[in-house]
Amino acid sequence: MSEIAHTPEPPYYAVIFSSHRTEGDRGYAEMAERMVALAAQQPGFLGMESAREDLGITVSYWDSLEAIRDWKMHAEHQGAQRLGHQQWYSGFRVRVAKVERDYGI
């Protein structure tokens, strides 16, 4: 995903997922694609940006903390989280932030 997300006027929320992958795919690419499509269908989803080199960073944007909580608790997303813990990530960090300002060209 190489596009910059089009987000509304703040305030809104950002979930920042930073990760280091383990070796090999083992179904990761397919699941990542599914999670992007599924997240986009969730109420309150505003957009997503992602980049990966040695360190992967995915930022998803949401209209409320409740929408973030609902996504975290979504059954299919929880299954992907379990697989991530077990086989896809050697380390990760999730941060949730309130976006107060948003500008650019």
Coordinates of C-alpha atoms in Angstrom, one line a residue:
M1 CA 0.0 0.0 0.0
S2 CA 1.8 3.1 -1.2
E3 CA -0.9 5.8 -1.1
I4 CA -1.1 8.5 1.6
A5 CA -4.5 8.1 3.3
H6 CA -7.1 10.8 2.8
T7 CA -8.3 11.6 6.3
P8 CA -11.0 14.0 7.6
E9 CA -10.4 17.1 9.6
P10 CA -9.0 16.2 13.1
P11 CA -9.5 15.1 15.6
Y12 CA -9.4 11.4 14.8
Y13 CA -7.2 8.5 16.0
A14 CA -4.1 6.7 14.6
V15 CA -3.1 3.1 15.5
I16 CA 0.6 2.7 14.8
F17 CA 1.8 -0.9 14.4
S18 CA 5.6 -1.2 14.2
S19 CA 7.0 -4.7 13.7
H20 CA 9.9 -7.0 12.9
R21 CA 9.0 -10.1 10.8
T22 CA 10.3 -13.6 11.2
E23 CA 11.8 -15.3 8.2
G24 CA 9.5 -16.7 5.5
D25 CA 6.0 -15.9 4.5
R26 CA 4.0 -18.8 5.9
G27 CA 0.7 -17.2 4.8
Y28 CA 1.5 -13.7 6.0
A29 CA 1.0 -11.9 2.7
E30 CA -2.4 -13.4 2.1
M31 CA -3.5 -12.7 5.7
A32 CA -2.2 -9.1 5.5
E33 CA -4.2 -8.5 2.3
R34 CA -7.3 -10.0 4.0
M35 CA -6.9 -7.8 7.1
V36 CA -6.5 -4.6 5.0
A37 CA -9.8 -5.5 3.1
L38 CA -11.6 -6.4 6.3
A39 CA -10.4 -3.3 8.2
A40 CA -11.7 -1.1 5.3
Q41 CA -15.2 -2.5 5.9
Q42 CA -15.3 -1.7 9.6
P43 CA -17.4 1.2 10.9
G44 CA -15.1 4.1 11.8
F45 CA -12.2 3.1 9.5
L46 CA -10.7 6.2 7.8
G47 CA -7.7 4.8 5.9
M48 CA -4.3 3.1 6.2
E49 CA -0.7 3.6 5.3
S50 CA 2.0 1.0 5.4
A51 CA 5.7 0.6 4.6
R52 CA 8.2 -2.3 5.2
E53 CA 11.9 -2.6 5.0
D54 CA 13.7 -4.1 8.0
L55 CA 11.1 -2.4 10.2
G56 CA 7.5 -2.5 9.2
I57 CA 5.1 0.3 10.1
T58 CA 1.4 0.3 9.4
V59 CA -0.7 3.2 10.5
S60 CA -4.5 2.9 10.4
Y61 CA -6.8 5.8 11.1
W62 CA -10.1 5.6 12.9
D63 CA -12.9 8.0 13.9
S64 CA -13.1 6.9 17.5
L65 CA -11.6 4.8 20.3
E66 CA -14.7 2.6 20.1
A67 CA -14.0 1.8 16.5
I68 CA -10.4 0.9 17.3
R69 CA -11.6 -1.4 20.2
D70 CA -14.2 -3.1 17.9
W71 CA -11.5 -3.7 15.3
K72 CA -9.1 -5.2 17.9
M73 CA -11.9 -7.5 19.1
H74 CA -13.1 -8.6 15.6
A75 CA -13.0 -12.4 15.6
E76 CA -11.1 -12.8 12.3
H77 CA -8.6 -10.0 13.3
Q78 CA -8.0 -11.8 16.6
G79 CA -7.1 -15.0 14.7
A80 CA -4.6 -13.0 12.6
Q81 CA -3.2 -11.5 15.8
R82 CA -2.7 -15.0 17.3
L83 CA -0.8 -16.1 14.2
G84 CA 1.3 -12.9 14.3
H85 CA 2.3 -13.7 17.9
Q86 CA 3.0 -17.3 17.1
Q87 CA 4.8 -17.2 13.8
W88 CA 5.0 -13.9 11.9
Y89 CA 6.5 -11.4 14.2
S90 CA 9.8 -11.5 16.2
G91 CA 8.7 -8.2 17.9
F92 CA 6.1 -5.6 17.6
R93 CA 4.6 -2.5 19.3
V94 CA 1.1 -1.0 19.0
R95 CA 0.6 2.7 19.8
V96 CA -2.7 4.6 19.7
A97 CA -2.6 8.3 19.3
K98 CA -5.1 11.1 18.9
V99 CA -4.4 13.2 15.8
E100 CA -4.8 16.9 16.7
R101 CA -3.4 18.4 13.5
D102 CA -3.2 17.2 9.9
Y103 CA -1.6 19.2 7.0
G104 CA 0.4 18.7 3.9
I105 CA 0.5 19.2 0.1

